């Protein structure tokens, strides 16, 4: 906050990997032995609280571009499983947060 003179600054990871890989980069990080354990983390240093998660992107893309709204249901189903694998606690706000960066109408469309 002080070095950038900003109170709200965003960086993101472009997670073109499976959930198990980016779970290690979300929040305090988890590996597969920590999934489903709300008090187990790689360390206590919180890093990213979201990114471009490609499975979510494709649900969004398919629902919007191909006008197939049933694909939007994939978000909820995927997140129910993913929530067991990632840490979403933000120590700065003392609440769970998950930022999904989405892009549309650019070089990918």
PDB file of N, CA and C in Angstrom:
ATOM      1  N   UNK A   1       0.825  -1.195   0.000  1.00  0.00           N
ATOM      2  CA  UNK A   1       0.000   0.000   0.000  1.00  0.00           C
ATOM      3  C   UNK A   1       0.866   1.254   0.000  1.00  0.00           C
ATOM      4  N   UNK A   2       1.859   1.286   0.831  1.00  0.00           N
ATOM      5  CA  UNK A   2       2.648   2.513   0.965  1.00  0.00           C
ATOM      6  C   UNK A   2       3.582   2.745  -0.216  1.00  0.00           C
ATOM      7  N   UNK A   3       4.238   1.693  -0.707  1.00  0.00           N
ATOM      8  CA  UNK A   3       5.189   1.864  -1.795  1.00  0.00           C
ATOM      9  C   UNK A   3       4.500   2.281  -3.091  1.00  0.00           C
ATOM     10  N   UNK A   4       3.312   1.759  -3.347  1.00  0.00           N
ATOM     11  CA  UNK A   4       2.598   2.076  -4.578  1.00  0.00           C
ATOM     12  C   UNK A   4       1.633   3.254  -4.434  1.00  0.00           C
ATOM     13  N   UNK A   5       1.409   3.677  -3.202  1.00  0.00           N
ATOM     14  CA  UNK A   5       0.433   4.733  -2.915  1.00  0.00           C
ATOM     15  C   UNK A   5      -0.966   4.323  -3.388  1.00  0.00           C
ATOM     16  N   UNK A   6      -1.275   3.047  -3.242  1.00  0.00           N
ATOM     17  CA  UNK A   6      -2.584   2.523  -3.631  1.00  0.00           C
ATOM     18  C   UNK A   6      -3.113   1.655  -2.510  1.00  0.00           C
ATOM     19  N   UNK A   7      -4.421   1.684  -2.318  1.00  0.00           N
ATOM     20  CA  UNK A   7      -5.018   0.818  -1.311  1.00  0.00           C
ATOM     21  C   UNK A   7      -5.651  -0.415  -1.935  1.00  0.00           C
ATOM     22  N   UNK A   8      -5.795  -0.414  -3.258  1.00  0.00           N
ATOM     23  CA  UNK A   8      -6.396  -1.556  -3.932  1.00  0.00           C
ATOM     24  C   UNK A   8      -5.666  -1.752  -5.255  1.00  0.00           C
ATOM     25  N   UNK A   9      -4.838  -2.771  -5.312  1.00  0.00           N
ATOM     26  CA  UNK A   9      -3.977  -2.992  -6.467  1.00  0.00           C
ATOM     27  C   UNK A   9      -4.105  -4.446  -6.883  1.00  0.00           C
ATOM     28  N   UNK A  10      -4.229  -4.710  -8.164  1.00  0.00           N
ATOM     29  CA  UNK A  10      -4.439  -6.078  -8.605  1.00  0.00           C
ATOM     30  C   UNK A  10      -3.317  -6.622  -9.458  1.00  0.00           C
ATOM     31  N   UNK A  11      -2.906  -7.836  -9.146  1.00  0.00           N
ATOM     32  CA  UNK A  11      -2.073  -8.633 -10.036  1.00  0.00           C
ATOM     33  C   UNK A  11      -2.789  -9.974 -10.154  1.00  0.00           C
ATOM     34  N   UNK A  12      -2.505 -10.703 -11.194  1.00  0.00           N
ATOM     35  CA  UNK A  12      -3.190 -11.978 -11.338  1.00  0.00           C
ATOM     36  C   UNK A  12      -2.271 -13.005 -11.966  1.00  0.00           C
ATOM     37  N   UNK A  13      -2.640 -14.244 -11.753  1.00  0.00           N
ATOM     38  CA  UNK A  13      -1.944 -15.338 -12.403  1.00  0.00           C
ATOM     39  C   UNK A  13      -2.797 -15.850 -13.543  1.00  0.00           C
ATOM     40  N   UNK A  14      -2.160 -16.201 -14.624  1.00  0.00           N
ATOM     41  CA  UNK A  14      -2.890 -16.807 -15.731  1.00  0.00           C
ATOM     42  C   UNK A  14      -2.706 -18.310 -15.587  1.00  0.00           C
ATOM     43  N   UNK A  15      -3.702 -18.939 -14.966  1.00  0.00           N
ATOM     44  CA  UNK A  15      -3.598 -20.335 -14.576  1.00  0.00           C
ATOM     45  C   UNK A  15      -4.019 -21.254 -15.709  1.00  0.00           C
ATOM     46  N   UNK A  16      -3.106 -21.510 -16.615  1.00  0.00           N
ATOM     47  CA  UNK A  16      -3.354 -22.429 -17.716  1.00  0.00           C
ATOM     48  C   UNK A  16      -2.843 -23.807 -17.300  1.00  0.00           C
ATOM     49  N   UNK A  17      -3.264 -24.195 -16.094  1.00  0.00           N
ATOM     50  CA  UNK A  17      -2.854 -25.458 -15.489  1.00  0.00           C
ATOM     51  C   UNK A  17      -4.054 -26.053 -14.753  1.00  0.00           C
ATOM     52  N   UNK A  18      -3.904 -27.269 -14.282  1.00  0.00           N
ATOM     53  CA  UNK A  18      -4.971 -27.884 -13.498  1.00  0.00           C
ATOM     54  C   UNK A  18      -5.029 -27.273 -12.103  1.00  0.00           C
ATOM     55  N   UNK A  19      -6.158 -27.467 -11.445  1.00  0.00           N
ATOM     56  CA  UNK A  19      -6.394 -26.865 -10.132  1.00  0.00           C
ATOM     57  C   UNK A  19      -5.290 -27.192  -9.136  1.00  0.00           C
ATOM     58  N   UNK A  20      -4.821 -28.403  -9.121  1.00  0.00           N
ATOM     59  CA  UNK A  20      -3.779 -28.789  -8.172  1.00  0.00           C
ATOM     60  C   UNK A  20      -2.534 -27.947  -8.252  1.00  0.00           C
ATOM     61  N   UNK A  21      -2.206 -27.456  -9.435  1.00  0.00           N
ATOM     62  CA  UNK A  21      -1.004 -26.621  -9.598  1.00  0.00           C
ATOM     63  C   UNK A  21      -1.246 -25.208  -9.095  1.00  0.00           C
ATOM     64  N   UNK A  22      -2.377 -24.610  -9.468  1.00  0.00           N
ATOM     65  CA  UNK A  22      -2.561 -23.232  -9.010  1.00  0.00           C
ATOM     66  C   UNK A  22      -3.036 -23.151  -7.566  1.00  0.00           C
ATOM     67  N   UNK A  23      -3.477 -24.260  -6.986  1.00  0.00           N
ATOM     68  CA  UNK A  23      -3.835 -24.265  -5.563  1.00  0.00           C
ATOM     69  C   UNK A  23      -2.626 -23.892  -4.709  1.00  0.00           C
ATOM     70  N   UNK A  24      -1.431 -24.208  -5.192  1.00  0.00           N
ATOM     71  CA  UNK A  24      -0.219 -23.873  -4.444  1.00  0.00           C
ATOM     72  C   UNK A  24       0.093 -22.381  -4.482  1.00  0.00           C
ATOM     73  N   UNK A  25      -0.531 -21.642  -5.401  1.00  0.00           N
ATOM     74  CA  UNK A  25      -0.269 -20.207  -5.546  1.00  0.00           C
ATOM     75  C   UNK A  25      -1.388 -19.335  -4.988  1.00  0.00           C
ATOM     76  N   UNK A  26      -2.515 -19.941  -4.630  1.00  0.00           N
ATOM     77  CA  UNK A  26      -3.670 -19.181  -4.127  1.00  0.00           C
ATOM     78  C   UNK A  26      -3.572 -19.007  -2.620  1.00  0.00           C
ATOM     79  N   UNK A  27      -3.779 -17.795  -2.160  1.00  0.00           N
ATOM     80  CA  UNK A  27      -3.749 -17.532  -0.722  1.00  0.00           C
ATOM     81  C   UNK A  27      -2.446 -17.996  -0.102  1.00  0.00           C
ATOM     82  N   UNK A  28      -2.554 -18.806   0.946  1.00  0.00           N
ATOM     83  CA  UNK A  28      -1.377 -19.322   1.636  1.00  0.00           C
ATOM     84  C   UNK A  28      -0.879 -20.623   1.022  1.00  0.00           C
ATOM     85  N   UNK A  29      -1.568 -21.089  -0.012  1.00  0.00           N
ATOM     86  CA  UNK A  29      -1.143 -22.258  -0.770  1.00  0.00           C
ATOM     87  C   UNK A  29      -1.473 -23.585  -0.099  1.00  0.00           C
ATOM     88  N   UNK A  30      -1.844 -24.554  -0.928  1.00  0.00           N
ATOM     89  CA  UNK A  30      -2.122 -25.909  -0.461  1.00  0.00           C
ATOM     90  C   UNK A  30      -1.541 -26.905  -1.458  1.00  0.00           C
ATOM     91  N   UNK A  31      -1.098 -28.050  -0.925  1.00  0.00           N
ATOM     92  CA  UNK A  31      -0.768 -29.149  -1.810  1.00  0.00           C
ATOM     93  C   UNK A  31      -1.823 -30.234  -1.603  1.00  0.00           C
ATOM     94  N   UNK A  32      -1.741 -31.317  -2.357  1.00  0.00           N
ATOM     95  CA  UNK A  32      -2.815 -32.307  -2.348  1.00  0.00           C
ATOM     96  C   UNK A  32      -3.064 -32.928  -0.973  1.00  0.00           C
ATOM     97  N   UNK A  33      -2.064 -32.937  -0.092  1.00  0.00           N
ATOM     98  CA  UNK A  33      -2.269 -33.509   1.244  1.00  0.00           C
ATOM     99  C   UNK A  33      -3.088 -32.586   2.138  1.00  0.00           C
ATOM    100  N   UNK A  34      -3.299 -31.348   1.717  1.00  0.00           N
ATOM    101  CA  UNK A  34      -3.999 -30.342   2.521  1.00  0.00           C
ATOM    102  C   UNK A  34      -5.431 -30.094   2.065  1.00  0.00           C
ATOM    103  N   UNK A  35      -5.849 -30.681   0.957  1.00  0.00           N
ATOM    104  CA  UNK A  35      -7.190 -30.453   0.418  1.00  0.00           C
ATOM    105  C   UNK A  35      -8.246 -30.854   1.440  1.00  0.00           C
ATOM    106  N   UNK A  36      -9.242 -29.995   1.598  1.00  0.00           N
ATOM    107  CA  UNK A  36     -10.331 -30.257   2.526  1.00  0.00           C
ATOM    108  C   UNK A  36     -10.012 -29.938   3.975  1.00  0.00           C
ATOM    109  N   UNK A  37      -8.787 -29.538   4.262  1.00  0.00           N
ATOM    110  CA  UNK A  37      -8.381 -29.188   5.627  1.00  0.00           C
ATOM    111  C   UNK A  37      -8.315 -27.672   5.724  1.00  0.00           C
ATOM    112  N   UNK A  38      -9.238 -27.088   6.460  1.00  0.00           N
ATOM    113  CA  UNK A  38      -9.351 -25.625   6.490  1.00  0.00           C
ATOM    114  C   UNK A  38      -8.206 -24.937   7.214  1.00  0.00           C
ATOM    115  N   UNK A  39      -7.382 -25.688   7.955  1.00  0.00           N
ATOM    116  CA  UNK A  39      -6.295 -25.060   8.708  1.00  0.00           C
ATOM    117  C   UNK A  39      -4.909 -25.533   8.262  1.00  0.00           C
ATOM    118  N   UNK A  40      -4.812 -26.080   7.066  1.00  0.00           N
ATOM    119  CA  UNK A  40      -3.519 -26.560   6.552  1.00  0.00           C
ATOM    120  C   UNK A  40      -3.100 -25.742   5.340  1.00  0.00           C
ATOM    121  N   UNK A  41      -1.868 -25.194   5.391  1.00  0.00           N
ATOM    122  CA  UNK A  41      -1.342 -24.352   4.325  1.00  0.00           C
ATOM    123  C   UNK A  41       0.141 -24.598   4.143  1.00  0.00           C
ATOM    124  N   UNK A  42       0.669 -24.235   2.989  1.00  0.00           N
ATOM    125  CA  UNK A  42       2.103 -24.371   2.739  1.00  0.00           C
ATOM    126  C   UNK A  42       2.876 -23.465   3.693  1.00  0.00           C
ATOM    127  N   UNK A  43       2.443 -22.230   3.823  1.00  0.00           N
ATOM    128  CA  UNK A  43       3.012 -21.304   4.807  1.00  0.00           C
ATOM    129  C   UNK A  43       1.958 -20.247   5.131  1.00  0.00           C
ATOM    130  N   UNK A  44       2.319 -19.243   5.885  1.00  0.00           N
ATOM    131  CA  UNK A  44       1.349 -18.221   6.293  1.00  0.00           C
ATOM    132  C   UNK A  44       1.423 -16.950   5.450  1.00  0.00           C
ATOM    133  N   UNK A  45       2.176 -16.981   4.370  1.00  0.00           N
ATOM    134  CA  UNK A  45       2.288 -15.819   3.490  1.00  0.00           C
ATOM    135  C   UNK A  45       1.209 -15.922   2.417  1.00  0.00           C
ATOM    136  N   UNK A  46       0.320 -14.953   2.387  1.00  0.00           N
ATOM    137  CA  UNK A  46      -0.768 -14.958   1.416  1.00  0.00           C
ATOM    138  C   UNK A  46      -0.307 -14.299   0.123  1.00  0.00           C
ATOM    139  N   UNK A  47      -0.576 -14.960  -1.004  1.00  0.00           N
ATOM    140  CA  UNK A  47      -0.167 -14.411  -2.294  1.00  0.00           C
ATOM    141  C   UNK A  47      -1.398 -13.999  -3.084  1.00  0.00           C
ATOM    142  N   UNK A  48      -1.688 -14.616  -4.187  1.00  0.00           N
ATOM    143  CA  UNK A  48      -2.797 -14.205  -5.055  1.00  0.00           C
ATOM    144  C   UNK A  48      -4.150 -14.667  -4.520  1.00  0.00           C
ATOM    145  N   UNK A  49      -5.191 -13.888  -4.827  1.00  0.00           N
ATOM    146  CA  UNK A  49      -6.544 -14.301  -4.447  1.00  0.00           C
ATOM    147  C   UNK A  49      -7.387 -14.598  -5.685  1.00  0.00           C
ATOM    148  N   UNK A  50      -6.751 -14.899  -6.778  1.00  0.00           N
ATOM    149  CA  UNK A  50      -7.490 -15.262  -7.976  1.00  0.00           C
ATOM    150  C   UNK A  50      -6.635 -15.110  -9.210  1.00  0.00           C
ATOM    151  N   UNK A  51      -7.264 -15.334 -10.331  1.00  0.00           N
ATOM    152  CA  UNK A  51      -6.568 -15.228 -11.592  1.00  0.00           C
ATOM    153  C   UNK A  51      -7.484 -15.624 -12.722  1.00  0.00           C
ATOM    154  N   UNK A  52      -6.918 -15.844 -13.868  1.00  0.00           N
ATOM    155  CA  UNK A  52      -7.691 -16.368 -14.993  1.00  0.00           C
ATOM    156  C   UNK A  52      -7.601 -17.878 -14.896  1.00  0.00           C
ATOM    157  N   UNK A  53      -8.699 -18.490 -14.536  1.00  0.00           N
ATOM    158  CA  UNK A  53      -8.755 -19.942 -14.409  1.00  0.00           C
ATOM    159  C   UNK A  53      -9.459 -20.450 -15.660  1.00  0.00           C
ATOM    160  N   UNK A  54      -8.734 -21.124 -16.514  1.00  0.00           N
ATOM    161  CA  UNK A  54      -9.254 -21.450 -17.837  1.00  0.00           C
ATOM    162  C   UNK A  54     -10.507 -22.317 -17.861  1.00  0.00           C
ATOM    163  N   UNK A  55     -10.665 -23.300 -16.985  1.00  0.00           N
ATOM    164  CA  UNK A  55     -11.945 -24.014 -17.025  1.00  0.00           C
ATOM    165  C   UNK A  55     -13.133 -23.067 -16.826  1.00  0.00           C
ATOM    166  N   UNK A  56     -12.993 -22.111 -15.916  1.00  0.00           N
ATOM    167  CA  UNK A  56     -14.070 -21.135 -15.701  1.00  0.00           C
ATOM    168  C   UNK A  56     -14.256 -20.258 -16.930  1.00  0.00           C
ATOM    169  N   UNK A  57     -13.133 -19.854 -17.491  1.00  0.00           N
ATOM    170  CA  UNK A  57     -13.210 -19.018 -18.686  1.00  0.00           C
ATOM    171  C   UNK A  57     -14.006 -19.727 -19.781  1.00  0.00           C
ATOM    172  N   UNK A  58     -13.767 -21.002 -19.994  1.00  0.00           N
ATOM    173  CA  UNK A  58     -14.461 -21.705 -21.076  1.00  0.00           C
ATOM    174  C   UNK A  58     -15.941 -21.899 -20.785  1.00  0.00           C
ATOM    175  N   UNK A  59     -16.301 -22.058 -19.514  1.00  0.00           N
ATOM    176  CA  UNK A  59     -17.737 -22.083 -19.175  1.00  0.00           C
ATOM    177  C   UNK A  59     -18.381 -20.756 -19.567  1.00  0.00           C
ATOM    178  N   UNK A  60     -17.713 -19.673 -19.190  1.00  0.00           N
ATOM    179  CA  UNK A  60     -18.210 -18.320 -19.485  1.00  0.00           C
ATOM    180  C   UNK A  60     -18.261 -18.089 -20.997  1.00  0.00           C
ATOM    181  N   UNK A  61     -17.181 -18.404 -21.653  1.00  0.00           N
ATOM    182  CA  UNK A  61     -17.071 -18.202 -23.095  1.00  0.00           C
ATOM    183  C   UNK A  61     -18.177 -18.963 -23.832  1.00  0.00           C
ATOM    184  N   UNK A  62     -18.339 -20.235 -23.503  1.00  0.00           N
ATOM    185  CA  UNK A  62     -19.337 -21.067 -24.182  1.00  0.00           C
ATOM    186  C   UNK A  62     -20.746 -20.560 -23.917  1.00  0.00           C
ATOM    187  N   UNK A  63     -21.039 -20.197 -22.674  1.00  0.00           N
ATOM    188  CA  UNK A  63     -22.369 -19.691 -22.336  1.00  0.00           C
ATOM    189  C   UNK A  63     -22.687 -18.404 -23.086  1.00  0.00           C
ATOM    190  N   UNK A  64     -21.724 -17.491 -23.161  1.00  0.00           N
ATOM    191  CA  UNK A  64     -21.964 -16.180 -23.767  1.00  0.00           C
ATOM    192  C   UNK A  64     -21.865 -16.215 -25.294  1.00  0.00           C
ATOM    193  N   UNK A  65     -20.789 -16.722 -25.816  1.00  0.00           N
ATOM    194  CA  UNK A  65     -20.528 -16.661 -27.249  1.00  0.00           C
ATOM    195  C   UNK A  65     -21.443 -17.602 -28.040  1.00  0.00           C
ATOM    196  N   UNK A  66     -21.614 -18.808 -27.522  1.00  0.00           N
ATOM    197  CA  UNK A  66     -22.447 -19.773 -28.238  1.00  0.00           C
ATOM    198  C   UNK A  66     -23.905 -19.784 -27.767  1.00  0.00           C
ATOM    199  N   UNK A  67     -24.203 -18.832 -26.868  1.00  0.00           N
ATOM    200  CA  UNK A  67     -25.569 -18.676 -26.354  1.00  0.00           C
ATOM    201  C   UNK A  67     -26.114 -19.998 -25.804  1.00  0.00           C
ATOM    202  N   UNK A  68     -25.304 -20.619 -24.945  1.00  0.00           N
ATOM    203  CA  UNK A  68     -25.675 -21.863 -24.276  1.00  0.00           C
ATOM    204  C   UNK A  68     -25.615 -21.621 -22.762  1.00  0.00           C
ATOM    205  N   UNK A  69     -26.625 -20.972 -22.204  1.00  0.00           N
ATOM    206  CA  UNK A  69     -26.566 -20.558 -20.798  1.00  0.00           C
ATOM    207  C   UNK A  69     -26.381 -21.695 -19.805  1.00  0.00           C
ATOM    208  N   UNK A  70     -26.718 -22.922 -20.188  1.00  0.00           N
ATOM    209  CA  UNK A  70     -26.553 -24.040 -19.258  1.00  0.00           C
ATOM    210  C   UNK A  70     -25.087 -24.265 -18.891  1.00  0.00           C
ATOM    211  N   UNK A  71     -24.163 -23.781 -19.732  1.00  0.00           N
ATOM    212  CA  UNK A  71     -22.751 -23.918 -19.402  1.00  0.00           C
ATOM    213  C   UNK A  71     -22.332 -23.049 -18.223  1.00  0.00           C
ATOM    214  N   UNK A  72     -23.096 -22.031 -17.929  1.00  0.00           N
ATOM    215  CA  UNK A  72     -22.785 -21.198 -16.766  1.00  0.00           C
ATOM    216  C   UNK A  72     -22.900 -22.003 -15.476  1.00  0.00           C
ATOM    217  N   UNK A  73     -23.689 -23.070 -15.482  1.00  0.00           N
ATOM    218  CA  UNK A  73     -23.804 -23.926 -14.300  1.00  0.00           C
ATOM    219  C   UNK A  73     -22.480 -24.595 -13.959  1.00  0.00           C
ATOM    220  N   UNK A  74     -21.609 -24.728 -14.928  1.00  0.00           N
ATOM    221  CA  UNK A  74     -20.306 -25.340 -14.684  1.00  0.00           C
ATOM    222  C   UNK A  74     -19.486 -24.592 -13.652  1.00  0.00           C
ATOM    223  N   UNK A  75     -19.647 -23.290 -13.574  1.00  0.00           N
ATOM    224  CA  UNK A  75     -18.911 -22.493 -12.587  1.00  0.00           C
ATOM    225  C   UNK A  75     -19.175 -23.018 -11.189  1.00  0.00           C
ATOM    226  N   UNK A  76     -20.452 -23.132 -10.838  1.00  0.00           N
ATOM    227  CA  UNK A  76     -20.816 -23.551  -9.484  1.00  0.00           C
ATOM    228  C   UNK A  76     -20.307 -24.957  -9.195  1.00  0.00           C
ATOM    229  N   UNK A  77     -20.506 -25.863 -10.123  1.00  0.00           N
ATOM    230  CA  UNK A  77     -20.069 -27.235  -9.915  1.00  0.00           C
ATOM    231  C   UNK A  77     -18.548 -27.331  -9.768  1.00  0.00           C
ATOM    232  N   UNK A  78     -17.820 -26.602 -10.606  1.00  0.00           N
ATOM    233  CA  UNK A  78     -16.355 -26.622 -10.528  1.00  0.00           C
ATOM    234  C   UNK A  78     -15.872 -26.003  -9.223  1.00  0.00           C
ATOM    235  N   UNK A  79     -16.491 -24.900  -8.817  1.00  0.00           N
ATOM    236  CA  UNK A  79     -16.029 -24.217  -7.597  1.00  0.00           C
ATOM    237  C   UNK A  79     -16.302 -25.041  -6.344  1.00  0.00           C
ATOM    238  N   UNK A  80     -17.386 -25.801  -6.312  1.00  0.00           N
ATOM    239  CA  UNK A  80     -17.662 -26.636  -5.144  1.00  0.00           C
ATOM    240  C   UNK A  80     -16.500 -27.589  -4.873  1.00  0.00           C
ATOM    241  N   UNK A  81     -15.936 -28.136  -5.922  1.00  0.00           N
ATOM    242  CA  UNK A  81     -14.795 -29.041  -5.773  1.00  0.00           C
ATOM    243  C   UNK A  81     -13.509 -28.263  -5.528  1.00  0.00           C
ATOM    244  N   UNK A  82     -13.327 -27.186  -6.270  1.00  0.00           N
ATOM    245  CA  UNK A  82     -12.111 -26.391  -6.146  1.00  0.00           C
ATOM    246  C   UNK A  82     -11.980 -25.745  -4.772  1.00  0.00           C
ATOM    247  N   UNK A  83     -13.083 -25.374  -4.160  1.00  0.00           N
ATOM    248  CA  UNK A  83     -13.054 -24.712  -2.851  1.00  0.00           C
ATOM    249  C   UNK A  83     -12.375 -25.569  -1.785  1.00  0.00           C
ATOM    250  N   UNK A  84     -12.359 -26.874  -1.979  1.00  0.00           N
ATOM    251  CA  UNK A  84     -11.672 -27.759  -1.047  1.00  0.00           C
ATOM    252  C   UNK A  84     -10.157 -27.702  -1.234  1.00  0.00           C
ATOM    253  N   UNK A  85      -9.717 -27.171  -2.365  1.00  0.00           N
ATOM    254  CA  UNK A  85      -8.302 -27.206  -2.720  1.00  0.00           C
ATOM    255  C   UNK A  85      -7.588 -25.868  -2.586  1.00  0.00           C
ATOM    256  N   UNK A  86      -8.321 -24.775  -2.541  1.00  0.00           N
ATOM    257  CA  UNK A  86      -7.658 -23.458  -2.526  1.00  0.00           C
ATOM    258  C   UNK A  86      -7.960 -22.702  -1.237  1.00  0.00           C
ATOM    259  N   UNK A  87      -7.067 -21.795  -0.901  1.00  0.00           N
ATOM    260  CA  UNK A  87      -7.228 -20.921   0.259  1.00  0.00           C
ATOM    261  C   UNK A  87      -7.712 -19.563  -0.231  1.00  0.00           C
ATOM    262  N   UNK A  88      -8.854 -19.122   0.243  1.00  0.00           N
ATOM    263  CA  UNK A  88      -9.416 -17.842  -0.204  1.00  0.00           C
ATOM    264  C   UNK A  88      -9.437 -16.789   0.904  1.00  0.00           C
ATOM    265  N   UNK A  89      -8.802 -17.049   2.041  1.00  0.00           N
ATOM    266  CA  UNK A  89      -8.811 -16.083   3.143  1.00  0.00           C
ATOM    267  C   UNK A  89      -7.849 -14.939   2.847  1.00  0.00           C
ATOM    268  N   UNK A  90      -8.341 -13.717   2.949  1.00  0.00           N
ATOM    269  CA  UNK A  90      -7.521 -12.527   2.742  1.00  0.00           C
ATOM    270  C   UNK A  90      -7.212 -11.920   4.111  1.00  0.00           C
ATOM    271  N   UNK A  91      -5.958 -11.987   4.553  1.00  0.00           N
ATOM    272  CA  UNK A  91      -5.629 -11.459   5.875  1.00  0.00           C
ATOM    273  C   UNK A  91      -5.830  -9.954   5.996  1.00  0.00           C
ATOM    274  N   UNK A  92      -5.760  -9.227   4.889  1.00  0.00           N
ATOM    275  CA  UNK A  92      -5.942  -7.770   4.938  1.00  0.00           C
ATOM    276  C   UNK A  92      -7.383  -7.378   5.251  1.00  0.00           C
ATOM    277  N   UNK A  93      -8.342  -8.156   4.751  1.00  0.00           N
ATOM    278  CA  UNK A  93      -9.750  -7.836   4.985  1.00  0.00           C
ATOM    279  C   UNK A  93     -10.400  -8.769   5.999  1.00  0.00           C
ATOM    280  N   UNK A  94      -9.686  -9.817   6.380  1.00  0.00           N
ATOM    281  CA  UNK A  94     -10.189 -10.810   7.333  1.00  0.00           C
ATOM    282  C   UNK A  94     -11.449 -11.517   6.842  1.00  0.00           C
ATOM    283  N   UNK A  95     -11.534 -11.716   5.538  1.00  0.00           N
ATOM    284  CA  UNK A  95     -12.670 -12.449   4.986  1.00  0.00           C
ATOM    285  C   UNK A  95     -12.215 -13.291   3.803  1.00  0.00           C
ATOM    286  N   UNK A  96     -13.068 -14.242   3.405  1.00  0.00           N
ATOM    287  CA  UNK A  96     -12.756 -15.059   2.245  1.00  0.00           C
ATOM    288  C   UNK A  96     -13.072 -14.274   0.982  1.00  0.00           C
ATOM    289  N   UNK A  97     -12.136 -14.280   0.040  1.00  0.00           N
ATOM    290  CA  UNK A  97     -12.297 -13.560  -1.224  1.00  0.00           C
ATOM    291  C   UNK A  97     -11.723 -14.398  -2.349  1.00  0.00           C
ATOM    292  N   UNK A  98     -12.387 -14.354  -3.467  1.00  0.00           N
ATOM    293  CA  UNK A  98     -11.888 -15.057  -4.644  1.00  0.00           C
ATOM    294  C   UNK A  98     -12.158 -14.170  -5.854  1.00  0.00           C
ATOM    295  N   UNK A  99     -11.118 -13.782  -6.537  1.00  0.00           N
ATOM    296  CA  UNK A  99     -11.232 -12.898  -7.690  1.00  0.00           C
ATOM    297  C   UNK A  99     -11.024 -13.713  -8.952  1.00  0.00           C
ATOM    298  N   UNK A 100     -12.012 -13.740  -9.794  1.00  0.00           N
ATOM    299  CA  UNK A 100     -11.908 -14.443 -11.075  1.00  0.00           C
ATOM    300  C   UNK A 100     -11.773 -13.379 -12.159  1.00  0.00           C
ATOM    301  N   UNK A 101     -10.630 -13.316 -12.783  1.00  0.00           N
ATOM    302  CA  UNK A 101     -10.404 -12.368 -13.866  1.00  0.00           C
ATOM    303  C   UNK A 101     -10.920 -13.005 -15.145  1.00  0.00           C
ATOM    304  N   UNK A 102     -11.772 -12.314 -15.837  1.00  0.00           N
ATOM    305  CA  UNK A 102     -12.353 -12.841 -17.061  1.00  0.00           C
ATOM    306  C   UNK A 102     -12.122 -11.835 -18.175  1.00  0.00           C
ATOM    307  N   UNK A 103     -11.848 -12.325 -19.352  1.00  0.00           N
ATOM    308  CA  UNK A 103     -11.690 -11.449 -20.497  1.00  0.00           C
ATOM    309  C   UNK A 103     -12.575 -11.961 -21.620  1.00  0.00           C
ATOM    310  N   UNK A 104     -13.061 -11.058 -22.412  1.00  0.00           N
ATOM    311  CA  UNK A 104     -13.927 -11.428 -23.523  1.00  0.00           C
ATOM    312  C   UNK A 104     -13.801 -10.349 -24.594  1.00  0.00           C
ATOM    313  N   UNK A 105     -14.065 -10.703 -25.818  1.00  0.00           N
ATOM    314  CA  UNK A 105     -14.024  -9.765 -26.929  1.00  0.00           C
ATOM    315  C   UNK A 105     -12.605  -9.225 -27.147  1.00  0.00           C
ATOM    316  N   UNK A 106     -11.642 -10.138 -27.142  1.00  0.00           N
ATOM    317  CA  UNK A 106     -10.277  -9.741 -27.453  1.00  0.00           C
ATOM    318  C   UNK A 106      -9.675 -10.778 -28.404  1.00  0.00           C
ATOM    319  N   UNK A 107      -8.403 -10.984 -28.353  1.00  0.00           N
ATOM    320  CA  UNK A 107      -7.743 -11.888 -29.291  1.00  0.00           C
ATOM    321  C   UNK A 107      -8.224 -13.329 -29.188  1.00  0.00           C
ATOM    322  N   UNK A 108      -8.885 -13.682 -28.112  1.00  0.00           N
ATOM    323  CA  UNK A 108      -9.342 -15.061 -27.941  1.00  0.00           C
ATOM    324  C   UNK A 108     -10.694 -15.322 -28.589  1.00  0.00           C
ATOM    325  N   UNK A 109     -11.402 -14.294 -28.985  1.00  0.00           N
ATOM    326  CA  UNK A 109     -12.753 -14.496 -29.555  1.00  0.00           C
ATOM    327  C   UNK A 109     -12.758 -14.283 -31.040  1.00  0.00           C
TER     328      UNK A 109
END
